[in-house]
CSV table of N, CA and C in Angstrom, one decimal:
chain,number,residue,atom,x,y,z
A,14,MET,N,3.2,-50.1,5.3
A,14,MET,CA,3.5,-49.7,3.9
A,14,MET,C,4.9,-49.0,3.9
A,15,SER,N,5.8,-49.5,3.1
A,15,SER,CA,7.1,-48.9,3.1
A,15,SER,C,7.2,-47.8,2.1
A,16,ILE,N,7.8,-46.6,2.6
A,16,ILE,CA,8.1,-45.5,1.7
A,16,ILE,C,9.5,-45.0,2.0
A,17,PRO,N,10.5,-45.5,1.3
A,17,PRO,CA,11.9,-45.1,1.6
A,17,PRO,C,12.1,-43.6,1.5
A,18,LYS,N,12.8,-43.1,2.5
A,18,LYS,CA,13.0,-41.6,2.5
A,18,LYS,C,13.8,-41.0,1.4
A,19,GLU,N,14.8,-41.8,0.9
A,19,GLU,CA,15.8,-41.3,0.0
A,19,GLU,C,15.2,-41.2,-1.5
A,20,LEU,N,14.0,-41.8,-1.7
A,20,LEU,CA,13.5,-41.8,-3.0
A,20,LEU,C,12.6,-40.6,-3.3
A,21,ARG,N,12.3,-40.4,-4.6
A,21,ARG,CA,11.3,-39.4,-5.0
A,21,ARG,C,10.1,-40.1,-5.5
A,22,TYR,N,8.9,-39.5,-5.5
A,22,TYR,CA,7.6,-40.2,-5.9
A,22,TYR,C,6.8,-39.4,-6.9
A,23,SER,N,6.0,-40.1,-7.7
A,23,SER,CA,5.1,-39.4,-8.6
A,23,SER,C,3.7,-39.6,-8.1
A,24,GLU,N,2.8,-38.8,-8.6
A,24,GLU,CA,1.4,-39.0,-8.3
A,24,GLU,C,0.8,-40.3,-8.8
A,25,GLU,N,1.4,-40.9,-9.8
A,25,GLU,CA,1.0,-42.1,-10.4
A,25,GLU,C,1.6,-43.3,-9.7
A,26,HIS,N,2.2,-43.1,-8.5
A,26,HIS,CA,2.8,-44.2,-7.7
A,26,HIS,C,4.0,-44.8,-8.2
A,27,GLU,N,4.8,-44.1,-9.0
A,27,GLU,CA,6.1,-44.6,-9.3
A,27,GLU,C,7.2,-44.0,-8.4
A,28,TRP,N,8.2,-44.7,-8.1
A,28,TRP,CA,9.3,-44.2,-7.3
A,28,TRP,C,10.5,-44.0,-8.2
A,29,LEU,N,11.4,-43.1,-7.8
A,29,LEU,CA,12.6,-42.8,-8.5
A,29,LEU,C,13.8,-42.8,-7.5
A,30,LYS,N,14.9,-43.5,-7.9
A,30,LYS,CA,16.1,-43.3,-7.2
A,30,LYS,C,17.1,-42.6,-8.1
A,31,VAL,N,17.5,-41.4,-7.7
A,31,VAL,CA,18.3,-40.5,-8.5
A,31,VAL,C,19.7,-40.7,-8.3
A,32,ASP,N,20.5,-40.8,-9.3
A,32,ASP,CA,22.0,-41.0,-9.3
A,32,ASP,C,22.5,-40.1,-10.4
A,33,GLY,N,22.8,-38.8,-10.1
A,33,GLY,CA,23.2,-37.9,-11.1
A,33,GLY,C,22.0,-37.7,-12.1
A,34,ASN,N,22.3,-37.9,-13.4
A,34,ASN,CA,21.2,-37.8,-14.4
A,34,ASN,C,20.6,-39.2,-14.7
A,35,LYS,N,21.1,-40.2,-14.0
A,35,LYS,CA,20.5,-41.6,-14.2
A,35,LYS,C,19.4,-41.8,-13.1
A,36,VAL,N,18.3,-42.3,-13.5
A,36,VAL,CA,17.1,-42.4,-12.6
A,36,VAL,C,16.6,-43.9,-12.7
A,37,VAL,N,16.6,-44.6,-11.6
A,37,VAL,CA,16.0,-45.9,-11.5
A,37,VAL,C,14.5,-45.7,-11.2
A,38,ILE,N,13.6,-46.4,-11.9
A,38,ILE,CA,12.2,-46.2,-11.7
A,38,ILE,C,11.5,-47.6,-11.4
A,39,GLY,N,10.5,-47.5,-10.5
A,39,GLY,CA,9.7,-48.7,-10.2
A,39,GLY,C,8.4,-48.2,-9.7
A,40,ILE,N,7.5,-49.2,-9.3
A,40,ILE,CA,6.3,-48.8,-8.6
A,40,ILE,C,6.4,-49.0,-7.1
A,41,THR,N,5.6,-48.2,-6.4
A,41,THR,CA,5.7,-48.2,-5.0
A,41,THR,C,5.0,-49.4,-4.3
A,42,ASP,N,5.3,-49.5,-3.0
A,42,ASP,CA,4.7,-50.6,-2.2
A,42,ASP,C,3.2,-50.3,-2.2
A,43,PHE,N,2.8,-49.1,-2.0
A,43,PHE,CA,1.4,-48.7,-2.0
A,43,PHE,C,0.7,-49.2,-3.3
A,44,ALA,N,1.4,-49.0,-4.5
A,44,ALA,CA,0.8,-49.3,-5.8
A,44,ALA,C,0.6,-50.9,-5.9
A,45,GLN,N,1.7,-51.6,-5.6
A,45,GLN,CA,1.6,-53.0,-5.7
A,45,GLN,C,0.6,-53.6,-4.8
A,46,HIS,N,0.4,-53.0,-3.6
A,46,HIS,CA,-0.6,-53.5,-2.6
A,46,HIS,C,-2.0,-53.3,-3.2
A,47,GLU,N,-2.2,-52.1,-3.8
A,47,GLU,CA,-3.5,-51.8,-4.4
A,47,GLU,C,-3.8,-52.7,-5.6
A,48,LEU,N,-2.8,-53.0,-6.4
A,48,LEU,CA,-3.0,-53.8,-7.6
A,48,LEU,C,-3.3,-55.3,-7.2
A,49,GLY,N,-2.7,-55.8,-6.2
A,49,GLY,CA,-2.8,-57.2,-5.9
A,49,GLY,C,-1.7,-58.0,-6.6
A,50,ASP,N,-1.9,-59.3,-6.7
A,50,ASP,CA,-0.8,-60.2,-7.3
A,50,ASP,C,-0.5,-59.8,-8.7
A,51,ILE,N,0.7,-59.4,-9.0
A,51,ILE,CA,1.2,-59.0,-10.3
A,51,ILE,C,1.5,-60.3,-11.1
A,52,VAL,N,0.9,-60.4,-12.3
A,52,VAL,CA,1.1,-61.6,-13.1
A,52,VAL,C,1.9,-61.3,-14.4
A,53,PHE,N,2.0,-60.1,-14.8
A,53,PHE,CA,2.7,-59.7,-16.0
A,53,PHE,C,3.2,-58.3,-16.0
A,54,VAL,N,4.4,-58.1,-16.5
A,54,VAL,CA,5.0,-56.7,-16.6
A,54,VAL,C,5.4,-56.5,-18.0
A,55,GLU,N,5.0,-55.4,-18.6
A,55,GLU,CA,5.4,-55.0,-20.0
A,55,GLU,C,6.2,-53.7,-19.9
A,56,LEU,N,7.5,-53.8,-20.4
A,56,LEU,CA,8.4,-52.7,-20.3
A,56,LEU,C,9.0,-52.3,-21.7
A,57,PRO,N,9.5,-51.1,-21.8
A,57,PRO,CA,10.0,-50.7,-23.1
A,57,PRO,C,11.4,-51.4,-23.3
A,58,GLU,N,11.9,-51.3,-24.5
A,58,GLU,CA,13.3,-51.8,-24.8
A,58,GLU,C,14.3,-50.8,-24.4
A,59,ALA,N,15.5,-51.2,-24.1
A,59,ALA,CA,16.6,-50.3,-23.9
A,59,ALA,C,16.8,-49.5,-25.1
A,60,GLY,N,17.1,-48.2,-25.0
A,60,GLY,CA,17.2,-47.3,-26.1
A,60,GLY,C,16.0,-46.5,-26.5
A,61,ALA,N,14.8,-46.9,-25.9
A,61,ALA,CA,13.5,-46.2,-26.2
A,61,ALA,C,13.6,-44.9,-25.5
A,62,GLU,N,12.8,-43.9,-26.0
A,62,GLU,CA,12.6,-42.6,-25.3
A,62,GLU,C,11.3,-42.7,-24.5
A,63,VAL,N,11.4,-42.1,-23.3
A,63,VAL,CA,10.2,-42.0,-22.5
A,63,VAL,C,9.9,-40.5,-22.3
A,64,LYS,N,8.7,-40.2,-22.1
A,64,LYS,CA,8.3,-38.8,-21.9
A,64,LYS,C,7.5,-38.7,-20.6
A,65,ALA,N,7.9,-37.7,-19.8
A,65,ALA,CA,7.3,-37.5,-18.5
A,65,ALA,C,5.7,-37.4,-18.6
A,66,ASN,N,5.1,-38.1,-17.7
A,66,ASN,CA,3.6,-38.2,-17.6
A,66,ASN,C,3.0,-39.0,-18.7
A,67,GLU,N,3.8,-39.7,-19.5
A,67,GLU,CA,3.2,-40.6,-20.6
A,67,GLU,C,3.5,-42.0,-20.3
A,68,PRO,N,2.6,-43.0,-20.7
A,68,PRO,CA,2.9,-44.4,-20.4
A,68,PRO,C,4.2,-44.9,-21.0
A,69,PHE,N,4.9,-45.8,-20.2
A,69,PHE,CA,6.1,-46.4,-20.8
A,69,PHE,C,5.9,-47.9,-20.7
A,70,GLY,N,4.9,-48.4,-20.1
A,70,GLY,CA,4.6,-49.9,-20.0
A,70,GLY,C,3.4,-50.1,-19.2
A,71,SER,N,3.2,-51.4,-18.7
A,71,SER,CA,2.1,-51.7,-17.9
A,71,SER,C,2.4,-52.8,-17.0
A,72,VAL,N,1.6,-52.9,-15.9
A,72,VAL,CA,1.6,-54.1,-15.1
A,72,VAL,C,0.2,-54.7,-15.0
A,73,GLU,N,0.2,-56.0,-15.1
A,73,GLU,CA,-1.1,-56.7,-15.0
A,73,GLU,C,-1.2,-57.5,-13.8
A,74,SER,N,-2.3,-57.3,-13.0
A,74,SER,CA,-2.5,-58.1,-11.8
A,74,SER,C,-3.7,-59.0,-12.0
A,75,VAL,N,-4.0,-59.8,-11.0
A,75,VAL,CA,-5.2,-60.6,-11.1
A,75,VAL,C,-6.4,-59.8,-11.1
A,76,LYS,N,-6.4,-58.6,-10.7
A,76,LYS,CA,-7.5,-57.7,-10.6
A,76,LYS,C,-7.7,-56.8,-11.8
A,77,THR,N,-6.5,-56.3,-12.4
A,77,THR,CA,-6.6,-55.2,-13.4
A,77,THR,C,-5.3,-55.1,-14.2
A,78,VAL,N,-5.3,-54.2,-15.2
A,78,VAL,CA,-4.1,-53.8,-15.9
A,78,VAL,C,-3.9,-52.4,-15.7
A,79,SER,N,-2.7,-52.0,-15.3
A,79,SER,CA,-2.5,-50.6,-15.0
A,79,SER,C,-1.3,-50.1,-15.8
A,80,GLU,N,-1.5,-48.9,-16.4
A,80,GLU,CA,-0.4,-48.2,-17.1
A,80,GLU,C,0.7,-47.8,-16.1
A,81,LEU,N,1.9,-47.8,-16.6
A,81,LEU,CA,3.1,-47.2,-15.9
A,81,LEU,C,3.4,-45.9,-16.6
A,82,TYR,N,3.5,-44.8,-15.8
A,82,TYR,CA,3.7,-43.5,-16.3
A,82,TYR,C,5.1,-43.0,-16.0
A,83,ALA,N,5.8,-42.6,-17.0
A,83,ALA,CA,7.2,-42.1,-16.8
A,83,ALA,C,7.2,-40.8,-15.9
A,84,PRO,N,7.9,-40.8,-14.8
A,84,PRO,CA,7.9,-39.6,-14.0
A,84,PRO,C,8.9,-38.5,-14.6
A,85,VAL,N,9.8,-39.0,-15.5
A,85,VAL,CA,10.7,-38.0,-16.1
A,85,VAL,C,10.9,-38.4,-17.6
A,86,SER,N,11.4,-37.5,-18.4
A,86,SER,CA,11.7,-37.8,-19.8
A,86,SER,C,13.1,-38.2,-19.9
A,87,GLY,N,13.4,-39.0,-21.0
A,87,GLY,CA,14.8,-39.4,-21.2
A,87,GLY,C,14.8,-40.7,-22.0
A,88,LYS,N,16.1,-41.2,-22.1
A,88,LYS,CA,16.3,-42.4,-22.8
A,88,LYS,C,16.5,-43.6,-21.8
A,89,VAL,N,15.8,-44.7,-22.2
A,89,VAL,CA,15.9,-45.9,-21.4
A,89,VAL,C,17.3,-46.6,-21.6
A,90,LEU,N,18.1,-46.7,-20.5
A,90,LEU,CA,19.4,-47.2,-20.5
A,90,LEU,C,19.4,-48.7,-20.2
A,91,GLU,N,18.5,-49.1,-19.3
A,91,GLU,CA,18.5,-50.5,-18.8
A,91,GLU,C,17.0,-50.9,-18.5
A,92,VAL,N,16.7,-52.2,-18.7
A,92,VAL,CA,15.4,-52.7,-18.4
A,92,VAL,C,15.6,-53.9,-17.5
A,93,ASN,N,14.8,-54.1,-16.5
A,93,ASN,CA,14.8,-55.2,-15.6
A,93,ASN,C,14.1,-56.4,-16.3
A,94,THR,N,14.9,-57.1,-17.1
A,94,THR,CA,14.3,-58.3,-17.8
A,94,THR,C,13.9,-59.4,-16.9
A,95,GLU,N,14.4,-59.4,-15.7
A,95,GLU,CA,14.0,-60.5,-14.8
A,95,GLU,C,12.5,-60.5,-14.5
A,96,LEU,N,11.9,-59.3,-14.6
A,96,LEU,CA,10.4,-59.2,-14.3
A,96,LEU,C,9.6,-59.9,-15.3
A,97,GLY,N,10.1,-60.2,-16.5
A,97,GLY,CA,9.4,-60.9,-17.5
A,97,GLY,C,9.1,-62.3,-17.1
A,98,ASP,N,10.1,-63.0,-16.4
A,98,ASP,CA,10.0,-64.3,-15.9
A,98,ASP,C,9.4,-64.4,-14.5
A,99,SER,N,9.6,-63.3,-13.7
A,99,SER,CA,9.3,-63.3,-12.3
A,99,SER,C,8.5,-62.0,-12.0
A,100,PRO,N,7.3,-61.8,-12.5
A,100,PRO,CA,6.6,-60.5,-12.2
A,100,PRO,C,6.2,-60.4,-10.7
A,101,GLU,N,6.1,-61.5,-10.0
A,101,GLU,CA,5.8,-61.5,-8.6
A,101,GLU,C,6.8,-60.7,-7.8
A,102,LEU,N,8.0,-60.5,-8.3
A,102,LEU,CA,9.0,-59.6,-7.6
A,102,LEU,C,8.4,-58.3,-7.3
A,103,VAL,N,7.5,-57.8,-8.1
A,103,VAL,CA,6.9,-56.4,-7.9
A,103,VAL,C,6.2,-56.5,-6.5
A,104,ASN,N,5.5,-57.6,-6.2
A,104,ASN,CA,4.9,-57.7,-4.9
A,104,ASN,C,5.8,-57.9,-3.8
A,105,GLU,N,6.8,-58.8,-4.1
A,105,GLU,CA,7.8,-59.2,-3.0
A,105,GLU,C,8.8,-58.2,-2.7
A,106,SER,N,9.3,-57.4,-3.6
A,106,SER,CA,10.4,-56.5,-3.4
A,106,SER,C,10.3,-55.3,-4.3
A,107,PRO,N,9.3,-54.4,-4.1
A,107,PRO,CA,9.0,-53.3,-5.0
A,107,PRO,C,10.2,-52.3,-5.2
A,108,TYR,N,11.0,-52.2,-4.1
A,108,TYR,CA,12.1,-51.2,-4.1
A,108,TYR,C,13.5,-51.7,-4.5
A,109,GLU,N,13.6,-53.0,-4.3
A,109,GLU,CA,15.0,-53.6,-4.5
A,109,GLU,C,15.0,-54.4,-5.8
A,110,LYS,N,14.4,-55.6,-5.8
A,110,LYS,CA,14.5,-56.5,-7.0
A,110,LYS,C,13.6,-56.1,-8.1
A,111,ALA,N,12.5,-55.3,-7.9
A,111,ALA,CA,11.5,-55.0,-8.9
A,111,ALA,C,11.7,-53.6,-9.5
A,112,TRP,N,12.9,-53.1,-9.5
A,112,TRP,CA,13.1,-51.8,-10.3
A,112,TRP,C,12.7,-52.2,-11.7
A,113,MET,N,12.2,-51.2,-12.5
A,113,MET,CA,11.7,-51.5,-13.8
A,113,MET,C,12.6,-51.0,-14.9
A,114,ILE,N,13.0,-49.7,-14.9
A,114,ILE,CA,13.8,-49.2,-15.9
A,114,ILE,C,14.8,-48.2,-15.3
A,115,VAL,N,15.9,-48.0,-16.0
A,115,VAL,CA,16.9,-46.9,-15.7
A,115,VAL,C,16.9,-46.0,-16.9
A,116,VAL,N,16.6,-44.7,-16.6
A,116,VAL,CA,16.5,-43.7,-17.6
A,116,VAL,C,17.6,-42.6,-17.4
A,117,GLU,N,18.1,-42.2,-18.5
A,117,GLU,CA,19.0,-41.0,-18.5
A,117,GLU,C,18.1,-39.8,-18.7
A,118,ALA,N,17.9,-39.1,-17.5
A,118,ALA,CA,17.0,-38.0,-17.5
A,118,ALA,C,17.4,-36.9,-18.4
A,119,SER,N,16.6,-36.3,-19.2
A,119,SER,CA,16.9,-35.2,-20.1
A,119,SER,C,16.6,-33.9,-19.5
A,120,ASP,N,15.8,-33.8,-18.4
A,120,ASP,CA,15.5,-32.5,-17.8
A,120,ASP,C,15.4,-32.7,-16.3
A,121,ALA,N,16.5,-32.2,-15.7
A,121,ALA,CA,16.6,-32.4,-14.2
A,121,ALA,C,15.5,-31.7,-13.4
A,122,SER,N,14.9,-30.7,-14.0
A,122,SER,CA,13.8,-30.0,-13.3
A,122,SER,C,12.6,-30.9,-13.1
A,123,GLU,N,12.4,-31.9,-14.0
A,123,GLU,CA,11.3,-32.8,-13.8
A,123,GLU,C,11.4,-33.6,-12.5
A,124,ILE,N,12.7,-33.9,-12.1
A,124,ILE,CA,12.9,-34.6,-10.9
A,124,ILE,C,12.6,-33.8,-9.7
A,125,GLU,N,12.9,-32.5,-9.7
A,125,GLU,CA,12.6,-31.6,-8.6
A,125,GLU,C,11.2,-31.4,-8.4
A,126,ASN,N,10.3,-31.6,-9.4
A,126,ASN,CA,8.9,-31.4,-9.3
A,126,ASN,C,8.2,-32.6,-8.6
A,127,LEU,N,8.9,-33.7,-8.4
A,127,LEU,CA,8.4,-34.9,-7.8
A,127,LEU,C,8.3,-34.8,-6.3
A,128,MET,N,7.5,-35.7,-5.7
A,128,MET,CA,7.2,-35.6,-4.3
A,128,MET,C,8.4,-36.2,-3.4
A,129,SER,N,8.6,-35.7,-2.3
A,129,SER,CA,9.4,-36.3,-1.3
A,129,SER,C,8.7,-37.5,-0.6
A,130,ALA,N,9.3,-38.3,0.2
A,130,ALA,CA,8.7,-39.4,0.8
A,130,ALA,C,7.5,-38.9,1.7
A,131,GLU,N,7.8,-37.8,2.4
A,131,GLU,CA,6.8,-37.2,3.3
A,131,GLU,C,5.5,-36.8,2.6
A,132,GLN,N,5.8,-36.1,1.4
A,132,GLN,CA,4.6,-35.7,0.6
A,132,GLN,C,3.8,-36.9,0.0
A,133,TYR,N,4.6,-37.9,-0.4
A,133,TYR,CA,3.9,-39.1,-0.9
A,133,TYR,C,3.1,-39.8,0.2
A,134,GLU,N,3.7,-39.9,1.3
A,134,GLU,CA,3.0,-40.5,2.4
A,134,GLU,C,1.7,-39.8,2.8
A,135,GLU,N,1.7,-38.5,2.7
A,135,GLU,CA,0.6,-37.6,3.0
A,135,GLU,C,-0.5,-37.9,1.9
A,136,MET,N,-0.1,-38.0,0.6
A,136,MET,CA,-1.0,-38.2,-0.5
A,136,MET,C,-1.7,-39.6,-0.3
A,137,THR,N,-0.9,-40.6,0.0
A,137,THR,CA,-1.5,-42.0,0.0
A,137,THR,C,-2.4,-42.2,1.3
A,138,ASN,N,-2.1,-41.4,2.3
A,138,ASN,CA,-3.0,-41.5,3.5
A,138,ASN,C,-4.3,-40.9,3.3
A,139,GLN,N,-4.5,-40.0,2.2
A,139,GLN,CA,-5.7,-39.4,1.9
A,139,GLN,C,-6.6,-40.2,1.0
A,140,ASP,N,-5.9,-41.2,0.3
A,140,ASP,CA,-6.7,-42.0,-0.7
A,140,ASP,C,-7.7,-42.9,0.0
């Protein structure tokens, strides 16, 4: 199971790549593995506001539908529209090709409250 060290993680299994106040968000390798084959991804439009710990979209797998929870609050700057045509990228490349949204974070302290790779690894090993 891949857990890149440079990323931050939420308890809902989203990862964040922080670049100043811009945050790239996707779901972790652990999450895609648990969900199984992803067949559909629903994401917000660019310009939408997301709020920390509230749903911003969903992923549907052959097993279930799972909400995506925003790890931070802010405005959606970019959406990975490629996932609409190729939802399987979430399984194939959760950290590179399957990023979901880019958010302009409105509260930097929300990022600081997220887990490091080590903390996330510890949490997923207990599941």
